[in-house]
Coordinates of C-alpha atoms and ligand atoms in Angstrom, one line a residue:
X1 CA 158.3 88.3 118.4
X2 CA 154.8 87.3 117.4
X3 CA 153.2 86.7 114.3
X4 CA 149.6 86.7 113.8
X5 CA 147.8 86.1 110.7
X6 CA 144.3 87.2 110.2
X7 CA 141.6 85.8 107.9
X8 CA 139.5 87.9 106.0
X9 CA 140.1 91.9 105.9
X10 CA 136.6 93.2 106.9
X11 CA 136.2 95.5 109.9
X12 CA 136.9 92.5 112.5
X13 CA 139.7 91.7 110.7
X14 CA 141.3 95.1 110.4
X15 CA 140.1 96.3 113.7
X16 CA 142.3 92.9 115.4
X17 CA 145.3 93.9 113.0
X18 CA 145.1 97.7 114.1
X19 CA 145.0 97.2 117.9
X20 CA 148.1 93.8 118.0
X21 CA 150.1 96.2 115.3
X22 CA 149.9 99.2 117.6
X23 CA 151.4 97.1 120.4
X24 CA 154.3 96.1 118.2
X25 CA 152.9 92.9 117.1
X26 CA 153.4 91.6 113.6
X27 CA 150.6 91.2 111.8
X28 CA 149.7 89.9 108.4
X29 CA 146.2 90.0 106.9
X30 CA 144.6 87.6 104.4
X31 CA 141.5 89.1 102.4
X32 CA 139.9 87.2 99.6
X33 CA 138.5 89.8 97.8
X34 CA 140.4 92.6 96.0
X35 CA 139.3 95.4 98.2
X36 CA 139.8 95.6 102.1
X37 CA 136.8 96.8 104.4
X38 CA 134.7 93.6 103.5
X39 CA 130.8 94.9 103.7
X40 CA 131.6 98.1 104.7
X41 CA 134.1 98.7 101.2
X42 CA 133.1 100.8 98.7
X43 CA 133.4 99.8 95.3
X44 CA 134.3 101.6 91.7
X45 CA 131.4 100.7 89.5
X46 CA 133.3 100.9 86.0
X47 CA 137.3 100.3 85.4
X48 CA 139.6 103.5 85.6
X49 CA 141.1 106.3 88.5
X50 CA 138.2 108.0 88.7
X51 CA 135.1 106.0 88.6
X52 CA 132.0 106.8 90.5
X53 CA 131.9 104.4 93.4
X54 CA 129.1 101.9 94.6
X55 CA 128.4 100.1 97.8
X56 CA 126.9 96.9 99.8
X57 CA 124.6 99.5 101.3
X58 CA 124.8 102.9 103.0
X59 CA 126.7 103.4 106.5
X60 CA 124.9 104.7 109.5
X61 CA 126.8 105.5 113.1
X62 CA 124.1 106.1 115.5
X63 CA 124.9 107.8 118.9
X64 CA 125.4 104.6 121.2
X65 CA 128.2 103.4 119.0
X66 CA 131.8 103.8 120.8
X67 CA 134.3 101.1 119.6
X68 CA 134.3 102.4 115.7
X69 CA 134.5 105.6 116.9
X70 CA 137.6 105.3 119.1
X71 CA 139.0 103.5 116.0
X72 CA 138.4 105.9 113.5
X73 CA 139.8 108.7 115.9
X74 CA 143.3 106.9 116.0
X75 CA 143.5 106.9 111.7
X76 CA 145.1 109.9 110.6
X77 CA 143.4 111.2 107.6
X78 CA 145.2 114.8 106.3
X79 CA 145.7 117.1 109.1
X80 CA 143.0 115.2 111.2
X81 CA 141.7 111.6 111.8
X82 CA 139.1 109.8 110.1
X83 CA 136.3 110.4 112.7
X84 CA 136.7 114.0 111.5
X85 CA 134.8 112.8 108.1
X86 CA 131.5 111.8 110.4
X87 CA 128.7 114.3 109.8
X88 CA 125.6 114.8 111.8
X89 CA 122.5 114.3 110.2
X90 CA 119.2 116.4 110.9
X91 CA 116.3 114.5 110.1
X92 CA 114.6 111.2 109.1
X93 CA 111.7 111.0 106.8
X94 CA 109.3 108.8 106.9
X95 CA 107.6 108.3 103.9
X96 CA 104.0 106.9 103.0
X97 CA 102.5 106.3 100.0
X98 CA 99.1 107.4 101.0
X99 CA 99.8 109.9 104.2
X100 CA 101.4 112.9 104.6
X101 CA 105.3 112.5 105.2
X102 CA 106.5 112.6 108.8
X103 CA 109.5 114.2 109.8
X104 CA 111.6 113.1 112.8
X105 CA 114.2 114.8 114.0
X106 CA 117.4 113.3 114.8
X107 CA 119.7 117.0 115.4
X108 CA 120.3 117.6 119.1
X109 CA 117.8 118.8 120.8
X110 CA 118.3 121.7 122.4
X111 CA 115.1 121.8 125.4
X112 CA 112.7 119.6 126.6
X113 CA 110.1 120.8 123.7
X114 CA 112.7 119.3 121.2
X115 CA 113.0 116.6 122.9
X116 CA 109.4 115.5 122.5
X117 CA 109.0 116.8 119.0
X118 CA 111.9 114.4 118.1
X119 CA 110.6 111.5 119.6
X120 CA 106.7 112.3 118.2
X121 CA 107.1 110.2 115.2
X122 CA 108.0 107.0 117.3
X123 CA 105.5 107.5 119.6
X124 CA 102.3 109.7 118.7
X125 CA 100.4 111.2 116.3
X126 CA 98.2 108.2 115.1
X127 CA 99.2 105.6 117.9
X128 CA 96.2 105.0 120.1
X129 CA 96.8 105.8 123.7
X130 CA 96.4 102.8 125.1
X131 CA 99.2 101.7 122.6
X132 CA 101.6 104.3 123.9
X133 CA 100.8 103.8 127.1
X134 CA 101.8 99.7 126.7
X135 CA 104.9 101.1 124.6
X136 CA 105.9 102.9 128.1
X137 CA 105.4 100.1 130.4
X138 CA 107.2 97.3 128.1
X139 CA 110.2 99.8 127.7
X140 CA 110.0 100.2 131.5
X141 CA 110.2 96.5 131.7
X142 CA 113.2 96.2 129.6
X143 CA 114.8 98.7 131.7
X144 CA 114.4 97.7 135.2
X145 CA 114.9 94.0 134.4
X146 CA 118.4 92.7 136.1
X147 CA 120.1 89.8 134.0
X148 CA 116.8 88.0 133.2
X149 CA 117.1 90.1 130.0
X150 CA 120.3 88.7 128.8
X151 CA 119.3 85.0 130.0
X152 CA 115.9 85.1 129.1
X153 CA 114.3 87.3 126.7
X154 CA 116.6 85.9 124.1
X155 CA 114.1 82.9 124.2
X156 CA 111.0 85.2 123.5
X157 CA 110.2 87.3 119.7
X158 CA 110.1 91.0 119.6
X159 CA 106.5 90.1 118.4
X160 CA 105.7 88.4 121.4
X161 CA 107.2 91.0 124.1
X162 CA 105.4 93.8 122.5
X163 CA 102.4 91.7 121.8
X164 CA 102.2 92.9 118.5
X165 CA 99.4 90.6 117.8
X166 CA 96.8 92.4 120.4
X167 CA 98.0 95.7 119.5
X168 CA 96.6 98.4 116.7
X169 CA 98.1 98.0 113.1
X170 CA 100.0 101.3 113.5
X171 CA 101.9 100.2 116.7
X172 CA 102.6 96.8 114.5
X173 CA 104.1 99.2 111.6
X174 CA 106.1 101.5 114.2
X175 CA 107.2 99.2 116.8
X176 CA 107.2 95.6 115.2
X177 CA 107.7 95.7 111.5
X178 CA 110.3 98.5 111.7
X179 CA 113.1 95.7 112.7
X180 CA 112.6 94.4 109.1
X181 CA 113.7 97.6 107.6
X182 CA 116.2 98.6 110.4
X183 CA 118.3 95.3 110.6
X184 CA 116.6 92.6 107.7
X185 CA 114.7 91.1 111.0
X186 CA 111.4 90.3 110.7
X187 CA 109.9 90.9 114.1
X188 CA 108.2 87.5 114.8
X189 CA 111.5 85.7 114.8
X190 CA 113.9 88.5 115.9
X191 CA 115.2 88.2 119.8
X192 CA 113.4 90.7 122.3
X193 CA 116.3 90.9 124.3
X194 CA 118.7 92.1 121.0
X195 CA 116.0 94.2 119.5
X196 CA 114.5 95.9 122.8
X197 CA 118.3 96.5 124.1
X198 CA 119.2 98.2 120.6
X199 CA 115.4 100.1 120.6
X200 CA 116.4 101.4 123.8
X201 CA 119.8 102.6 123.0
X202 CA 118.4 104.5 119.8
X203 CA 115.9 106.3 121.8
X204 CA 118.4 107.3 124.1
X205 CA 120.7 108.6 121.4
X206 CA 118.1 111.0 120.8
X207 CA 117.9 112.0 124.3
X208 CA 121.5 112.4 124.8
X209 CA 122.6 115.9 124.3
X210 CA 126.1 115.1 124.9
X211 CA 126.5 113.1 121.6
X212 CA 124.7 113.5 117.9
X213 CA 122.2 111.3 117.7
X214 CA 123.4 109.7 114.1
X215 CA 126.2 110.8 111.9
X216 CA 127.1 109.4 108.5
X217 CA 130.5 109.5 106.3
X218 CA 131.3 112.6 103.9
X219 CA 132.0 110.4 101.5
X220 CA 132.2 106.7 100.2
X221 CA 133.0 104.6 102.8
X222 CA 136.1 103.6 101.1
X223 CA 137.3 107.2 100.6
X224 CA 136.2 108.4 103.9
X225 CA 137.9 105.6 106.0
X226 CA 138.7 102.0 104.6
X227 CA 141.8 103.6 102.4
X228 CA 143.2 106.2 105.3
X229 CA 142.9 102.8 107.6
X230 CA 145.0 100.7 105.6
X231 CA 147.3 103.1 104.8
X232 CA 148.0 103.2 108.5
X233 CA 148.2 99.8 109.3
X234 CA 150.8 99.8 106.5
X235 CA 152.5 102.2 108.0
X236 CA 152.4 100.3 111.0
X237 CA 154.1 97.2 109.4
X238 CA 150.7 95.6 108.7
X239 CA 151.1 93.0 105.5
X240 CA 148.0 93.4 103.7
X241 CA 147.8 91.0 101.4
X242 CA 144.5 91.2 99.3
X243 CA 143.1 88.5 96.6
X244 CA 144.3 86.0 99.2
X245 CA 142.0 83.6 100.0
X246 CA 142.3 81.3 102.9
X247 CA 140.9 77.7 102.4
X248 CA 141.8 76.2 105.9
X249 CA 142.9 76.2 109.0
X250 CA 145.2 73.4 109.7
X251 CA 144.8 72.0 113.2
X252 CA 147.3 69.2 115.2
X253 CA 144.8 68.7 117.5
X254 CA 146.1 71.3 119.9
X255 CA 147.1 74.0 118.1
X256 CA 146.1 75.7 115.0
X257 CA 149.6 75.6 112.8
X258 CA 149.0 77.4 109.6
X259 CA 146.1 79.0 107.1
X260 CA 146.1 76.9 103.9
X261 CA 146.0 79.3 100.6
X262 CA 143.9 78.7 97.6
X263 CA 147.1 78.5 95.5
X264 CA 148.3 75.9 98.0
X265 CA 150.9 78.1 100.0
X266 CA 151.1 77.7 103.7
X267 CA 150.9 81.0 106.1
X268 CA 152.9 80.2 109.3
X269 CA 152.0 82.4 112.4
X270 CA 152.0 81.8 116.5
X271 CA 148.0 83.3 116.4
X272 CA 145.4 83.2 113.8
X273 CA 142.6 85.2 114.2
X274 CA 139.3 84.1 111.7
X275 CA 137.4 87.3 110.5
X276 CA 135.2 85.7 107.8
X277 CA 131.6 86.5 107.8
X278 CA 129.5 84.0 109.4
X279 CA 128.4 82.1 106.1
X280 CA 132.1 81.3 105.4
X281 CA 132.7 80.6 109.1
X282 CA 131.7 77.2 109.3
X283 CA 134.0 76.1 105.9
X284 CA 137.0 76.6 108.6
X285 CA 135.5 74.3 111.1
X286 CA 136.6 71.0 110.8
X287 CA 135.2 67.8 112.8
X288 CA 138.2 68.4 115.1
X289 CA 138.4 71.9 115.6
X290 CA 134.4 71.5 116.5
X291 CA 135.4 68.7 119.1
X292 CA 138.1 71.0 120.4
X293 CA 136.0 74.2 120.9
X294 CA 132.3 72.9 121.0
X295 CA 131.1 77.1 120.4
X296 CA 132.7 76.7 116.5
X297 CA 130.6 73.8 115.8
X298 CA 127.5 75.9 116.4
X299 CA 128.4 78.7 113.9
X300 CA 126.6 77.2 111.5
X301 CA 123.5 77.2 113.4
X302 CA 123.1 80.9 113.3
X303 CA 120.8 82.3 110.7
X304 CA 121.5 85.4 108.0
X305 CA 118.6 87.4 106.1
X306 CA 119.2 89.3 103.0
X307 CA 119.6 93.1 103.2
X308 CA 121.7 94.7 100.5
X309 CA 122.1 98.3 98.7
X310 CA 121.0 99.8 95.0
X311 CA 122.6 102.9 94.2
X312 CA 120.8 105.3 91.8
X313 CA 122.9 108.0 90.1
X314 CA 120.7 110.9 89.4
X315 CA 121.3 113.9 87.4
X316 CA 120.2 116.7 90.6
X317 CA 120.9 116.3 93.7
X318 CA 117.2 115.6 95.2
X319 CA 117.6 116.5 98.6
X320 CA 114.9 114.7 100.4
X321 CA 116.2 115.1 104.2
X322 CA 119.3 115.5 105.6
X323 CA 119.6 112.3 106.7
X324 CA 117.8 108.8 106.3
X325 CA 114.3 108.3 104.4
X326 CA 112.1 105.1 105.6
X327 CA 109.7 103.8 103.0
X328 CA 106.6 103.1 105.6
X329 CA 104.5 101.1 102.8
X330 CA 107.3 99.5 100.4
X331 CA 107.0 95.9 99.8
X332 CA 110.8 95.7 100.5
X333 CA 111.4 97.5 103.3
X334 CA 113.4 100.1 101.6
X335 CA 115.3 103.2 103.4
X336 CA 117.8 105.4 101.2
X337 CA 120.0 108.6 102.0
X338 CA 120.7 110.9 99.6
X339 CA 124.7 111.4 99.6
X340 CA 125.4 114.5 97.8
X341 CA 124.7 116.7 100.5
X342 CA 126.8 114.8 102.8
X343 CA 129.7 114.0 100.3
X344 CA 131.3 117.8 100.4
X345 CA 134.9 116.7 99.3
X346 CA 133.7 114.0 96.6
X347 CA 133.4 115.3 93.0
X348 CA 130.4 113.3 91.7
X349 CA 130.6 115.7 88.5
X350 CA 134.2 115.2 87.4
X351 CA 133.9 111.1 88.5
X352 CA 130.8 111.0 85.8
X353 CA 131.9 113.6 82.6
X354 CA 129.5 116.1 84.7
X355 CA 126.0 113.9 84.2
X356 CA 125.7 112.8 87.8
X357 CA 124.9 115.1 90.9
X358 CA 123.3 112.9 93.1
X359 CA 123.0 109.9 94.2
X360 CA 120.2 107.9 96.1
X361 CA 121.4 104.9 98.0
X362 CA 118.8 102.6 98.9
X363 CA 119.0 99.3 100.9
X364 CA 116.0 96.7 100.4
X365 CA 115.6 94.1 103.4
X366 CA 112.6 92.9 102.3
X367 CA 113.3 90.0 99.4
X368 CA 110.9 87.7 100.4
X369 CA 107.5 89.9 100.0
X370 CA 105.9 90.4 96.4
X371 CA 107.0 93.9 95.0
X372 CA 105.0 96.6 92.8
X373 CA 105.7 96.0 89.5
X374 CA 106.4 92.1 88.8
X375 CA 104.1 90.8 91.5
X376 CA 107.2 88.6 92.4
X377 CA 109.6 89.3 95.2
X378 CA 112.7 90.8 95.0
X379 CA 114.7 87.1 95.1
X380 CA 112.8 85.8 92.3
X381 CA 113.6 89.1 90.1
X382 CA 116.4 89.7 87.9
X383 CA 119.0 92.4 88.6
X384 CA 117.2 94.7 86.3
X385 CA 114.1 93.9 87.5
X386 CA 114.9 94.4 91.1
X387 CA 116.3 98.1 90.1
X388 CA 113.0 98.8 88.4
X389 CA 110.8 97.8 91.0
X390 CA 113.0 99.4 93.5
X391 CA 112.9 102.8 91.6
X392 CA 108.8 102.4 91.5
X393 CA 108.5 101.8 95.1
X394 CA 110.6 105.0 95.9
X395 CA 108.5 107.4 93.2
X396 CA 105.5 106.0 95.0
X397 CA 106.6 107.5 98.1
X398 CA 108.0 110.5 97.3
X399 CA 106.1 111.4 94.6
X400 CA 102.5 111.5 96.4
X401 CA 102.0 114.9 96.7
X402 CA 104.6 116.7 94.3
X403 CA 107.1 115.0 91.5
X404 CA 110.5 114.5 93.6
X405 CA 111.9 112.3 91.9
X406 CA 110.9 111.6 88.1
X407 CA 112.7 108.8 85.5
X408 CA 114.4 111.6 83.7
X409 CA 116.5 112.1 86.2
X410 CA 117.8 108.7 86.2
X411 CA 120.9 108.2 84.4
X412 CA 122.3 105.0 86.1
X413 CA 122.0 102.0 89.2
X414 CA 124.4 100.1 90.7
X415 CA 123.0 96.8 92.4
X416 CA 125.2 95.0 95.1
X417 CA 127.2 92.9 93.0
X418 CA 126.8 90.2 95.9
X419 CA 123.3 89.9 93.9
X420 CA 124.1 87.0 91.6
X421 CA 121.4 86.0 88.6
X422 CA 121.4 81.9 89.2
X423 CA 122.5 80.1 85.8
X424 CA 119.1 78.2 84.8
X425 CA 121.3 74.9 84.6
X426 CA 122.0 75.1 88.5
X427 CA 120.5 72.9 91.2
X428 CA 116.9 73.9 92.6
X429 CA 116.5 77.2 93.3
X430 CA 112.9 77.7 94.7
X431 CA 111.5 79.7 92.5
X432 CA 114.8 81.9 93.3
X433 CA 116.1 83.6 90.3
X434 CA 119.1 85.8 91.9
X435 CA 121.5 84.5 94.9
X436 CA 122.7 86.5 97.7
X437 CA 126.9 85.9 98.4
X438 CA 126.6 88.3 101.4
X439 CA 124.1 87.7 103.7
X440 CA 123.7 89.2 107.2
X441 CA 123.3 88.1 110.3
X442 CA 120.1 88.4 112.0
X443 CA 119.7 88.1 115.8
X444 CA 116.8 85.1 115.7
X445 CA 115.2 84.2 119.0
X446 CA 117.6 81.9 121.2
X447 CA 120.7 82.6 118.9
X448 CA 122.8 83.9 121.4
X449 CA 123.6 80.4 122.7
X450 CA 125.0 79.6 119.4
X451 CA 127.3 83.2 119.3
X452 CA 130.6 82.0 119.9
X453 CA 133.2 84.4 122.2
X454 CA 135.9 85.7 120.6
X455 CA 138.2 83.7 122.7
X456 CA 137.3 80.2 122.0
X457 CA 138.8 76.8 123.1
X458 CA 141.9 76.4 120.9
X459 CA 144.8 78.0 122.5
X460 CA 146.0 80.2 119.8
X461 CA 142.5 80.9 117.9
X462 CA 140.3 83.6 117.9
X463 CA 137.4 85.0 115.9
X464 CA 137.1 88.3 115.0
X465 CA 133.7 89.4 113.3
X466 CA 129.9 90.5 114.1
X467 CA 128.5 87.0 114.4
X468 CA 131.0 86.9 117.9
X469 CA 129.2 87.5 121.2
X470 CA 129.8 91.1 122.1
X471 CA 128.3 94.3 124.1
X472 CA 127.0 96.0 121.3
X473 CA 125.1 92.1 119.8
X474 CA 123.6 93.7 116.6
X475 CA 125.6 92.2 113.9
X476 CA 126.8 96.0 112.6
X477 CA 130.2 97.4 112.0
X478 CA 130.4 98.1 116.0
X479 CA 129.8 94.7 116.7
X480 CA 132.7 93.7 114.6
X481 CA 135.2 96.2 115.8
X482 CA 134.3 94.7 119.1
X483 CA 135.1 91.6 118.7
X484 CA 138.3 92.6 117.0
X485 CA 139.4 94.2 120.2
X486 CA 138.1 91.0 122.0
X487 CA 140.1 88.8 119.8
X488 CA 143.3 91.2 119.9
X489 CA 143.3 91.1 124.2
X490 CA 143.2 87.4 124.0
X491 CA 145.8 87.9 122.1
X492 CA 147.7 89.8 124.4
X493 CA 146.4 88.0 127.3
X494 CA 148.1 84.7 126.3
X495 CA 151.5 86.5 125.2
X496 CA 151.6 88.6 128.8
X497 CA 150.6 91.7 127.2
X498 CA 147.7 92.2 129.5
X499 CA 148.6 95.7 130.7
X500 CA 147.7 97.0 127.2
X501 CA 144.5 95.6 126.4
X502 CA 142.2 97.1 124.0
X503 CA 139.2 99.5 125.4
X504 CA 135.5 98.2 125.5
X505 CA 132.5 99.6 126.2
X506 CA 129.5 98.6 127.6
X507 CA 125.6 99.8 126.6
X508 CA 124.8 102.6 128.9
X509 CA 121.9 102.7 130.1
X510 CA 120.4 105.7 132.5
X511 CA 121.8 105.2 136.2
X512 CA 118.2 106.2 137.7
X513 CA 117.3 102.5 136.8
X514 CA 120.0 100.8 138.5
X515 CA 117.8 100.6 142.0
X516 CA 115.0 99.0 139.8
X517 CA 117.3 96.3 138.6
X518 CA 118.8 95.7 142.0
X519 CA 115.5 94.8 142.9
X520 CA 114.7 92.5 140.2
X521 CA 117.6 90.5 140.6
X522 CA 116.4 89.9 144.4
X523 CA 113.3 88.4 142.7
X524 CA 114.7 87.0 139.9
X525 CA 117.1 84.4 142.3
X526 CA 113.7 83.3 144.2
X527 CA 112.4 82.6 140.5
X528 CA 109.9 85.4 141.1
X529 CA 109.0 87.0 137.5
X530 CA 109.5 90.9 137.1
X531 CA 106.1 92.8 138.4
X532 CA 105.6 93.9 134.5
X533 CA 105.1 90.4 133.6
X534 CA 102.7 89.7 136.3
X535 CA 100.5 93.0 135.5
X536 CA 100.7 92.3 131.8
X537 CA 99.8 88.7 132.3
X538 CA 96.6 89.8 134.3
X539 CA 95.4 92.4 131.5
X540 CA 96.0 89.2 128.9
X541 CA 94.1 86.9 131.4
X542 CA 91.1 89.5 131.6
X543 CA 91.2 90.4 128.2
X544 CA 90.6 86.7 127.2
X545 CA 87.9 86.9 129.6
X546 CA 86.1 89.5 127.8
X547 CA 86.8 88.5 124.7
X548 CA 85.3 84.7 125.2
X549 CA 82.2 86.0 126.9
X550 CA 79.6 88.2 124.7
X551 CA 79.9 91.7 125.4
X552 CA 77.3 92.3 127.8
X553 CA 78.7 88.9 129.8
X554 CA 82.1 90.5 129.9
X555 CA 80.7 93.7 131.4
X556 CA 78.8 91.2 133.9
X557 CA 82.0 89.3 134.5
X558 CA 84.2 92.4 135.3
X559 CA 81.2 94.4 137.4
X560 CA 80.5 91.1 139.0
X561 CA 84.5 91.2 140.1
X562 CA 84.0 94.9 141.0
X563 CA 80.9 94.0 143.1
X564 CA 82.4 91.4 145.3
Ligands
FAD1 C1 123.1 96.4 103.6 C2 123.9 96.7 104.7 C3 124.2 98.0 105.1 C4 124.7 97.9 106.7 N1 124.8 99.2 106.9 C5 125.3 99.3 108.4 C6 125.3 100.8 108.7 O1 125.0 101.6 108.8 N2 125.8 100.7 110.1 C7 126.5 99.5 110.7 O2 127.3 99.6 112.0 N3 126.8 98.3 110.0 C8 126.0 98.0 109.0 N4 126.0 96.9 108.2 C9 126.6 95.5 109.3 C10 128.4 95.8 108.8 O3 128.5 95.9 107.7 C11 128.7 94.1 108.9 O4 128.3 93.9 110.1 C12 130.5 94.4 109.3 O5 130.7 95.3 108.5 C13 130.6 93.2 109.3 O6 131.8 93.0 109.4 P1 132.8 91.7 109.6 O7 134.4 92.3 109.6 O8 132.4 91.4 110.6 O9 132.5 91.2 108.2 P2 132.8 91.0 106.7 O10 132.8 92.4 106.2 O11 131.6 90.4 106.0 O12 134.5 90.8 106.2 C14 134.8 89.4 106.2 C15 136.0 89.7 105.2 O13 136.7 88.4 105.2 C16 136.9 88.1 103.8 N5 137.0 86.3 103.6 C17 135.6 85.9 103.2 N6 136.5 84.6 103.1 C18 137.8 84.4 103.0 C19 138.7 83.6 103.3 N7 138.3 82.5 103.1 N8 139.8 84.3 103.0 C20 140.0 85.2 103.5 N9 139.5 86.2 103.5 C21 137.7 85.6 103.5 C22 135.5 89.2 103.1 O14 136.0 89.0 101.6 C23 135.5 90.1 104.0 O15 136.1 91.2 103.5 C24 125.2 97.0 106.7 C25 125.1 95.4 106.3 C26 124.7 95.3 105.1 C27 124.4 94.1 104.7

């Protein structure tokens, strides 16, 4: 019988354990923390069995997720499965400090008109017409590009791809800076391949009547998902060891022979799955391992950014929209969700002596721009200052017309414990007052080549974490889950169990674009640019010429061209 040791019990590690254990393989999961689930776990905010829960950040499941949903549907919970704990959202509120709220429907549209209405906040309203036309052209470019999307768009920034510099401020806000609140990725450094592909997936999600556009959980993530999952894994015989940090992988030049634990013990196994976060993985890559598998040596070139959550516990439910809120003018790129309306089975009042009736869960994705209260970026604020500034930014957006959030509602707050105040005596901190012990991988320009596959060139080592090269691509629970499946498949293949591989999905795009992709493949092989690139560069050259000439000269030049 094969024994597999998984180092790290986040979504990636638990998925690998799940796939292997269901196929009769003996699995041990070594988790450094007290709880399983990694970034997706919930945590009690105080001691005691019935404490309120806090989270690293709220969880959302867009329509294109397949792997995570499939896993959830295989975890028993009560009379059903964990997938039954997913609930649909209905609308996203886009709040602004000085403009009226905009609402984007996320419920399933039941007519063509409904679809167009749902897409309106993304496209129309205040976007100049030629920006809308340009955006559609760029999206068609993405949709009709062959492998060049994967092979060359990763070297272009999303900012450059959508020509943000030369578009209207509204276009920049909606199409460029939105990436920051979504995934803490500045458009100037985000890969056009990743951002463009995911943007399309989100858009298709709105148009697909067969699947909910986005879903959230009906209770804190651990209650709704992670706890039933670990119970199920234990029933399958998985040895789940919390509070068991590993410090090294022992390598004999060919194979990994053991995982060394912090207490000095060594865990032996036939196969090892490294499922620790991207910022931790390099500490396991010795020079020998890096030589055996060059991909391992490049993990430390991957970039991370700060994206962390805070929960505000309120004396009232404060139902803003039945879905997420985006704070368009918040310097710290805030998004939120009012949880109470989704957490049907979760008794907040019982957990707070009747004091708490609402939870506003907020994520801050920009830690470098000065905030509203202290004129300092979040990373230069204390934990209490971070909380105050975020609260004020929310109020500035939500109370523009009527008071929806008031100070007397605030009972308590819980900021992600990964945000830790730095001891004054510590080494140079560049003015930072806090450090983030749990940053998130970002898909920067050119980063694809530094992302390793799950199956690296060491014969009994695989990787299962959100930085691994996957179809789902963006650092998320979906990509961590896909990576866990890929790691399990590599192990199954090596041990002659190829017939029962875990299922993998690709990101679907409408088949109607296939003939155009085939045509582009032909051009690409001949070294020719995509037609959209040709028309874009002609337009750019003409406008550059017009810019260089005074208005009359510009007209003369264009007029002259037409005369000829
Ligand atoms: C604020 C925020 C909000 C997010 N929201 C969403 C969302 O809505 N939807 C979505 O799909 N994704 C979301 N994500 C991303 C998603 O949470 C992560 O991409 C995913 O959970 C990563 O899973 P993982 O298993 O790769 O890594 P992790 O979750 O980082 O798990 C790694 C595990 O390894 C353990 N570990 C570390 N070192 C050791 C060691 N030495 N020995 C043993 N164990 C170790 C850690 O304790 C951890 O449990 C969000 C991320 C953030 C930061």
